[in-house]
Coordinates of C-alpha atoms (C1' of nucleotides) in Angstrom, one line a residue:
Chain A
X1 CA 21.8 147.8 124.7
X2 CA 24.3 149.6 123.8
X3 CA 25.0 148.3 120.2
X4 CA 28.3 148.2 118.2
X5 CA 29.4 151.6 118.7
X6 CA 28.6 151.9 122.5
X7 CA 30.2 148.6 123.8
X8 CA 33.8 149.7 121.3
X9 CA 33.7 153.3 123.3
X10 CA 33.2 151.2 126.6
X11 CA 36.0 148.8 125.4
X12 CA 38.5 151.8 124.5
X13 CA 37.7 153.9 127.7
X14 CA 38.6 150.7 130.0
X15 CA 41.6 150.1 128.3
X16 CA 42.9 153.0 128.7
X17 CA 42.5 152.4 132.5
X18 CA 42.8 148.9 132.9
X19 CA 45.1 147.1 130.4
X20 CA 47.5 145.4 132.2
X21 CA 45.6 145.5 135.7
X22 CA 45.3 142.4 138.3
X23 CA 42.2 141.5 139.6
X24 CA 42.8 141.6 143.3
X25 CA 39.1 140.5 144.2
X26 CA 35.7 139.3 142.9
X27 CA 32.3 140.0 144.1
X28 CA 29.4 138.5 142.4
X29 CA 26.0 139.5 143.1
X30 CA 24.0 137.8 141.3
X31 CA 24.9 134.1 140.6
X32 CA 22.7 133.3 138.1
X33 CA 24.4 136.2 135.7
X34 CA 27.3 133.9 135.1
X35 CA 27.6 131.1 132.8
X36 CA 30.2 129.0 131.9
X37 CA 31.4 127.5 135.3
X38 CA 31.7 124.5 135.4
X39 CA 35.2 122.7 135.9
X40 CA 36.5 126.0 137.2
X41 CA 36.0 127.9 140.6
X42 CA 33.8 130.4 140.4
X43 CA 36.8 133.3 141.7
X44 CA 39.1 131.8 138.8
X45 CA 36.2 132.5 136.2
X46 CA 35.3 135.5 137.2
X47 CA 39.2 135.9 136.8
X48 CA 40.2 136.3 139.8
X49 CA 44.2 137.0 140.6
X50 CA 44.7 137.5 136.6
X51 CA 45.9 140.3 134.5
X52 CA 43.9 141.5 131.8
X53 CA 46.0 141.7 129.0
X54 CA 43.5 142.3 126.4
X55 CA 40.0 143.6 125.6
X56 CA 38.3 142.0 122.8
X57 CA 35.2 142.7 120.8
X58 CA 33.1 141.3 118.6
X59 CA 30.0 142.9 117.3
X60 CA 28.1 143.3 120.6
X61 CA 30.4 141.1 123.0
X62 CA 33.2 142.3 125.1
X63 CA 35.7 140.0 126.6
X64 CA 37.7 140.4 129.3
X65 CA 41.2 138.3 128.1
X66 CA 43.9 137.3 130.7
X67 CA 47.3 136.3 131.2
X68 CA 46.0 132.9 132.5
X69 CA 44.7 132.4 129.3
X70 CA 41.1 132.7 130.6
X71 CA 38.6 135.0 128.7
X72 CA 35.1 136.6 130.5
X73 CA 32.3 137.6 127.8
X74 CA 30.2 140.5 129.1
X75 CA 27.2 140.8 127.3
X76 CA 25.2 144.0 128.5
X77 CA 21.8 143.0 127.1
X78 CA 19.4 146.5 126.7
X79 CA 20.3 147.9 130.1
X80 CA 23.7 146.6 131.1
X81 CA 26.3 148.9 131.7
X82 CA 30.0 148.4 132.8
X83 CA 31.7 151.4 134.9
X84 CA 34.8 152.2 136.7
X85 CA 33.6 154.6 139.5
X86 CA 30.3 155.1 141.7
X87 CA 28.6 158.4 140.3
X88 CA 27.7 159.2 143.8
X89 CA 24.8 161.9 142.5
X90 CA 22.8 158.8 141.7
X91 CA 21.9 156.5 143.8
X92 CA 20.4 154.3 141.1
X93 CA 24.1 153.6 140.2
X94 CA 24.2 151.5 143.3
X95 CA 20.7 149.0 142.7
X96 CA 21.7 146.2 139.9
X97 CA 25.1 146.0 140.3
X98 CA 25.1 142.2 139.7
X99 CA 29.4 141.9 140.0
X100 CA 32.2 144.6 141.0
X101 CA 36.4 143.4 140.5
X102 CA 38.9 145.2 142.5
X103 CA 41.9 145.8 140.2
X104 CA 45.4 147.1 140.6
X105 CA 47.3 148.5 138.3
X106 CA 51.3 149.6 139.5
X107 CA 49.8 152.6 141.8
X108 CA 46.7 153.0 140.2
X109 CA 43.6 151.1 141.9
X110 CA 40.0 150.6 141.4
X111 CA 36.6 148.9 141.0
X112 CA 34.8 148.1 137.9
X113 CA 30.9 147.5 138.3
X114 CA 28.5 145.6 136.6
X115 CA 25.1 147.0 136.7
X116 CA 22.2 145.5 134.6
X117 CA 18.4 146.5 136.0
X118 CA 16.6 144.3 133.5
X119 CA 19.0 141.5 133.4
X120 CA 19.0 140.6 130.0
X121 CA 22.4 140.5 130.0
X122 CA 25.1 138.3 131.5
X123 CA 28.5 137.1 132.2
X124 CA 30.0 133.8 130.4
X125 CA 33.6 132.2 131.5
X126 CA 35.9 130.9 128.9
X127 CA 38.6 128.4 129.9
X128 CA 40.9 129.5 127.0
X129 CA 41.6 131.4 124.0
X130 CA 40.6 129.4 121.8
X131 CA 37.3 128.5 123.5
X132 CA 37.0 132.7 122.8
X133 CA 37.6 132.1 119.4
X134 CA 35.0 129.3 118.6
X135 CA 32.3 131.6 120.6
X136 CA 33.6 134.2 118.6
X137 CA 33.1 132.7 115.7
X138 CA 29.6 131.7 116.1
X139 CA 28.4 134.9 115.5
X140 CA 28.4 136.8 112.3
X141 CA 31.3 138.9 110.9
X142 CA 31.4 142.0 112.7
X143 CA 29.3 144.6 111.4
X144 CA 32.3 147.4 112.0
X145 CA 34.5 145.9 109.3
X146 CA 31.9 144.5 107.3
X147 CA 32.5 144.0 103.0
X148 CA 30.2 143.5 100.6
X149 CA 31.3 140.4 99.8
X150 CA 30.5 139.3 103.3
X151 CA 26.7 141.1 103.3
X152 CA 26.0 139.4 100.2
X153 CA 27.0 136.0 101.1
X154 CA 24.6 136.7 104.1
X155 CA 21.8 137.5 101.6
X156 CA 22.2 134.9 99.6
X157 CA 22.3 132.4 102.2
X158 CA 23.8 128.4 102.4
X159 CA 20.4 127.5 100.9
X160 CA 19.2 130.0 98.7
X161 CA 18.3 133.5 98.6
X162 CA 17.1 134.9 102.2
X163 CA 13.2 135.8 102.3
X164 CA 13.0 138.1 105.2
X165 CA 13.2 141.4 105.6
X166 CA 16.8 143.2 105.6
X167 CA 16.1 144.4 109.0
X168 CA 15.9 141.2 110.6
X169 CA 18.9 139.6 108.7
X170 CA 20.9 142.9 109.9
X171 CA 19.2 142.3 113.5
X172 CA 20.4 138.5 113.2
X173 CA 23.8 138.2 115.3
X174 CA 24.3 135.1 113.7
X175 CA 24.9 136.9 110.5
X176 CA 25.9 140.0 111.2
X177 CA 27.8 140.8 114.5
X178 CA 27.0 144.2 116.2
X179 CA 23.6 145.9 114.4
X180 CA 20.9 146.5 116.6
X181 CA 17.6 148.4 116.2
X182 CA 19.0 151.9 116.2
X183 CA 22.1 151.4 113.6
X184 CA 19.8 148.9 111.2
X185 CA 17.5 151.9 110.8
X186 CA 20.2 154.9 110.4
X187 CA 21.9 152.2 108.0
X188 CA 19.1 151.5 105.8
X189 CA 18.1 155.2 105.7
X190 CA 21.6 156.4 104.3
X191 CA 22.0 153.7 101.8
X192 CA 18.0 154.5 101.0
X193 CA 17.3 150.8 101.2
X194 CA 13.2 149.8 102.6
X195 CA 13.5 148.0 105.7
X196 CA 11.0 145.6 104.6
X197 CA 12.7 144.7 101.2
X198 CA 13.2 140.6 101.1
X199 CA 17.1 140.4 101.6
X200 CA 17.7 137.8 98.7
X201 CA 16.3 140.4 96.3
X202 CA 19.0 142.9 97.3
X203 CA 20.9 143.5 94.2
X204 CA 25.0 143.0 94.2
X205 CA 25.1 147.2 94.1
X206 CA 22.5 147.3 96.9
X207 CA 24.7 145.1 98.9
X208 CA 27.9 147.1 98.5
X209 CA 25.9 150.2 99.4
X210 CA 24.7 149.0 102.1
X211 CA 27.7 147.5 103.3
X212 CA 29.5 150.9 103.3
X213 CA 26.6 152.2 105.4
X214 CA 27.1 150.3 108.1
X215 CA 31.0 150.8 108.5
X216 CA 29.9 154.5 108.0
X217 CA 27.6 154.8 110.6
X218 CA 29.2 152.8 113.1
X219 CA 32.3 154.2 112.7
X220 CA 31.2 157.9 113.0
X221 CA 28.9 156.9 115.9
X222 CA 31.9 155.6 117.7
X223 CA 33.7 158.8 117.0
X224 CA 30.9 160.6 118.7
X225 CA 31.7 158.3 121.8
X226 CA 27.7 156.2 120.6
X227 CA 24.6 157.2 121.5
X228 CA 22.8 157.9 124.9
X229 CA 18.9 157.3 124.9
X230 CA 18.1 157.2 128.7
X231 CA 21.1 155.8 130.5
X232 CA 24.7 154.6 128.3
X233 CA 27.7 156.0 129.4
X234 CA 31.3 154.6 129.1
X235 CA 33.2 153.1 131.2
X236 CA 34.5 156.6 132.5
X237 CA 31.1 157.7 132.9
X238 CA 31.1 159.7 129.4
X239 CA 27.2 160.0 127.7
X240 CA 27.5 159.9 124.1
X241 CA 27.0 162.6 121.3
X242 CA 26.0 160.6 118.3
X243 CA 21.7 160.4 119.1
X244 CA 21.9 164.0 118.2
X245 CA 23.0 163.2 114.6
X246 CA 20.3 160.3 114.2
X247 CA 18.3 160.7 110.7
X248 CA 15.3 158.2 111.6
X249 CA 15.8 156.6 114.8
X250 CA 13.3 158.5 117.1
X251 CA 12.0 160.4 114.4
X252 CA 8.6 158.8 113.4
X253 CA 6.4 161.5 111.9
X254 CA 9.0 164.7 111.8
X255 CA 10.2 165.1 107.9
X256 CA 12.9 163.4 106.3
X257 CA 16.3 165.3 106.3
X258 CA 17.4 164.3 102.9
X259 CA 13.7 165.0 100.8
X260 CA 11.2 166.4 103.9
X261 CA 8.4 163.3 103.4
X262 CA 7.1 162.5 106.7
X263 CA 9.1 159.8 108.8
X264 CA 6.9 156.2 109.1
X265 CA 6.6 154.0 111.7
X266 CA 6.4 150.3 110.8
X267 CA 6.8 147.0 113.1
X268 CA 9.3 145.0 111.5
X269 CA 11.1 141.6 113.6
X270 CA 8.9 143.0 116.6
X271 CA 10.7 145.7 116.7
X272 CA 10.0 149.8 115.6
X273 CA 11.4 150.4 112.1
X274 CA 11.6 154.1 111.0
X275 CA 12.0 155.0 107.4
X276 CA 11.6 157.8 104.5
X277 CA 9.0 156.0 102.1
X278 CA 10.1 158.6 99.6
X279 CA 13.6 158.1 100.0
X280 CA 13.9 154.3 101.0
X281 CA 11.1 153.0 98.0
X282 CA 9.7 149.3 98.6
X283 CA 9.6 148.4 95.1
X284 CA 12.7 148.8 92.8
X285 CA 12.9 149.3 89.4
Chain B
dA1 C1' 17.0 124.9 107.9
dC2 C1' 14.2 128.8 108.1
dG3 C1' 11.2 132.6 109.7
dT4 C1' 8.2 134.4 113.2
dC5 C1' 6.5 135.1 117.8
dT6 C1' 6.7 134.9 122.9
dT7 C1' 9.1 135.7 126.8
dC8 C1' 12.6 137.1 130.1
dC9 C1' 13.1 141.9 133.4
dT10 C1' 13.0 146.9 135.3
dG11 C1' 12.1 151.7 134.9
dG12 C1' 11.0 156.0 132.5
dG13 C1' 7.4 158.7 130.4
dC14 C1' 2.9 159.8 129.5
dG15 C1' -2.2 160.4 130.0
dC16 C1' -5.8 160.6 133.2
Chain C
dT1 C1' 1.0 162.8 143.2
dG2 C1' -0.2 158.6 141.9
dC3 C1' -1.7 154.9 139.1
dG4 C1' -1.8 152.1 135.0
dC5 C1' -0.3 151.5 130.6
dC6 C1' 3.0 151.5 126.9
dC7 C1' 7.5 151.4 125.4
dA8 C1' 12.6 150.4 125.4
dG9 C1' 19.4 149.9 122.9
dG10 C1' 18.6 142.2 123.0
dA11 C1' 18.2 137.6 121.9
dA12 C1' 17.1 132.6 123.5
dG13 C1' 13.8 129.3 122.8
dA14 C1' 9.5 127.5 121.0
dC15 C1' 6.8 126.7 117.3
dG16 C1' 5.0 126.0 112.5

DNA sequence: ACGTCTTCCTGGGCGC
DNA sequence: TGCGCCCAGGAAGACG
């Protein structure tokens, strides 16, 4: 999915175009990409004759807040994307669209789709705000304003010092909000931590480091309007700039841009990890 | 409570 | 060109 940076462009760029629109009609695809009905209508959760008067984000989540009160979490999984016109050159734009709103906003008017091809992704009504803020809170602090403070608290853990890897815990929504495979690995790389290294052994120093990394690369990747692999755009249609400026990501084998050792490949949480053995060692002294 | 592994889907890219 | 395989931006749920 779209990580941190991409679903913060695609919250800006609907803003811009939608704050303050009502939601003249619903059409939902797909029922079983909704959760979070029950003791509602399904029109009213899907919000339905409301205003949006905010959009919200925390670490990977977007929601949809109205003047009713109400709140829709879109969650866009690895393939989901949101959008605010049909890109009639691709016909592929029109398969998976799972739910479309019509909005209205004074003159202006429009749709915004849905589309999610692998489905891992999905739609969840809240009833009120602060039903938002207790989802909210379940998660992790979000990874865009994260503080060292916070990252070692994570480390350490409520019962002792953390024994995986760093990757996972920064892959771990419940602890931090927004990281995903591509930013864990540009993050590690520019505060030269090893992927692998157990998180508990992190030092206080490592963890303020690494700390600023994140903020740094999320925020400069969302200044590059994120990164585009095979399909993100933002809710305008705009790709993203910033997987030209990736250090590791994608970059198994080629040499290392800080000290020109070749890239590795390892599997860490399942997932590919790429890092500079020379510049990210695995033991510290 | 914690850490690891499987599984849910579709589609693009590659080798043959 | 076509087929089969592998891989992918995520994360819930099961298991030990």
């Amino acid at each position: 999915m779209p990580e941190l940076p991409e679903v913060e462009c695609i919250r800006l760029s609907l803003a811009q175009k939608m704050l303050g629109a009502r939601i003249l009609g619903v059409v939902l695809h797909r029922a079983d990409m909704l959760d979070g009905v029950m003791g509602t209508s399904r029109p009213d959760a899907l919000l339905k004759g409301q205003q949006i008067v905010e959009f919200k984000r925390h670490g990977k989540q977007l929601a949809l807040c109205t003047n009713s009160g109400r709140a829709l979490i879109i969650r866009l999984g690895m393939s989901g994307q949101l959008f605010l016109t049909h890109d009639n050159d691709r016909a592929s734009k029109h398969t998976h669209v799972h739910a479309v709103w019509r909005w209205q906003k004074k003159t202006r008017s429009g749709q915004l789709f849905f589309r999610d091809p692998r489905r891992f992704g999905g739609l969840q009504a809240l009833p009120d705000r602060d039903e938002l803020t207790a989802h909210f809170a379940q998660l992790g602090p979000d990874a865009l304003t994260i503080t060292r403070f916070q990252l070692a608290a994570a480390l350490k853990g409520a019962h002792g010092p953390r024994r995986s890897p760093i990757k996972s815990l920064l892959l771990d929504q419940q602890r931090l909000a927004g990281v995903g495979n591509i930013y864990a690995d540009e993050a590690l790389f520019r505060a030269k931590i090893a992927p692998m290294r157990e998180s508990g052994k992190l030092s206080a120093q490592d963890a303020r480091t690494l700390a600023t990394s994140i903020r740094a690369i999320l925020s400069d990747a969302i200044q590059s309007g994120g990164s585009t692999i095979r399909d993100y755009v933002n809710g305008s249609g705009a790709s993203g700039a910033f997987q030209q400026r990736h250090q590791v990501y994608g970059r198994a084998g080629e040499p290392c841009v800080r000290c020109n050792a070749v890239l590795k490949s390892t599997a860490i949480a399942q997932r590919t990890t790429v890092w500079c053995p020379a510049c990210q060692p695995v033991v510290v002294e």
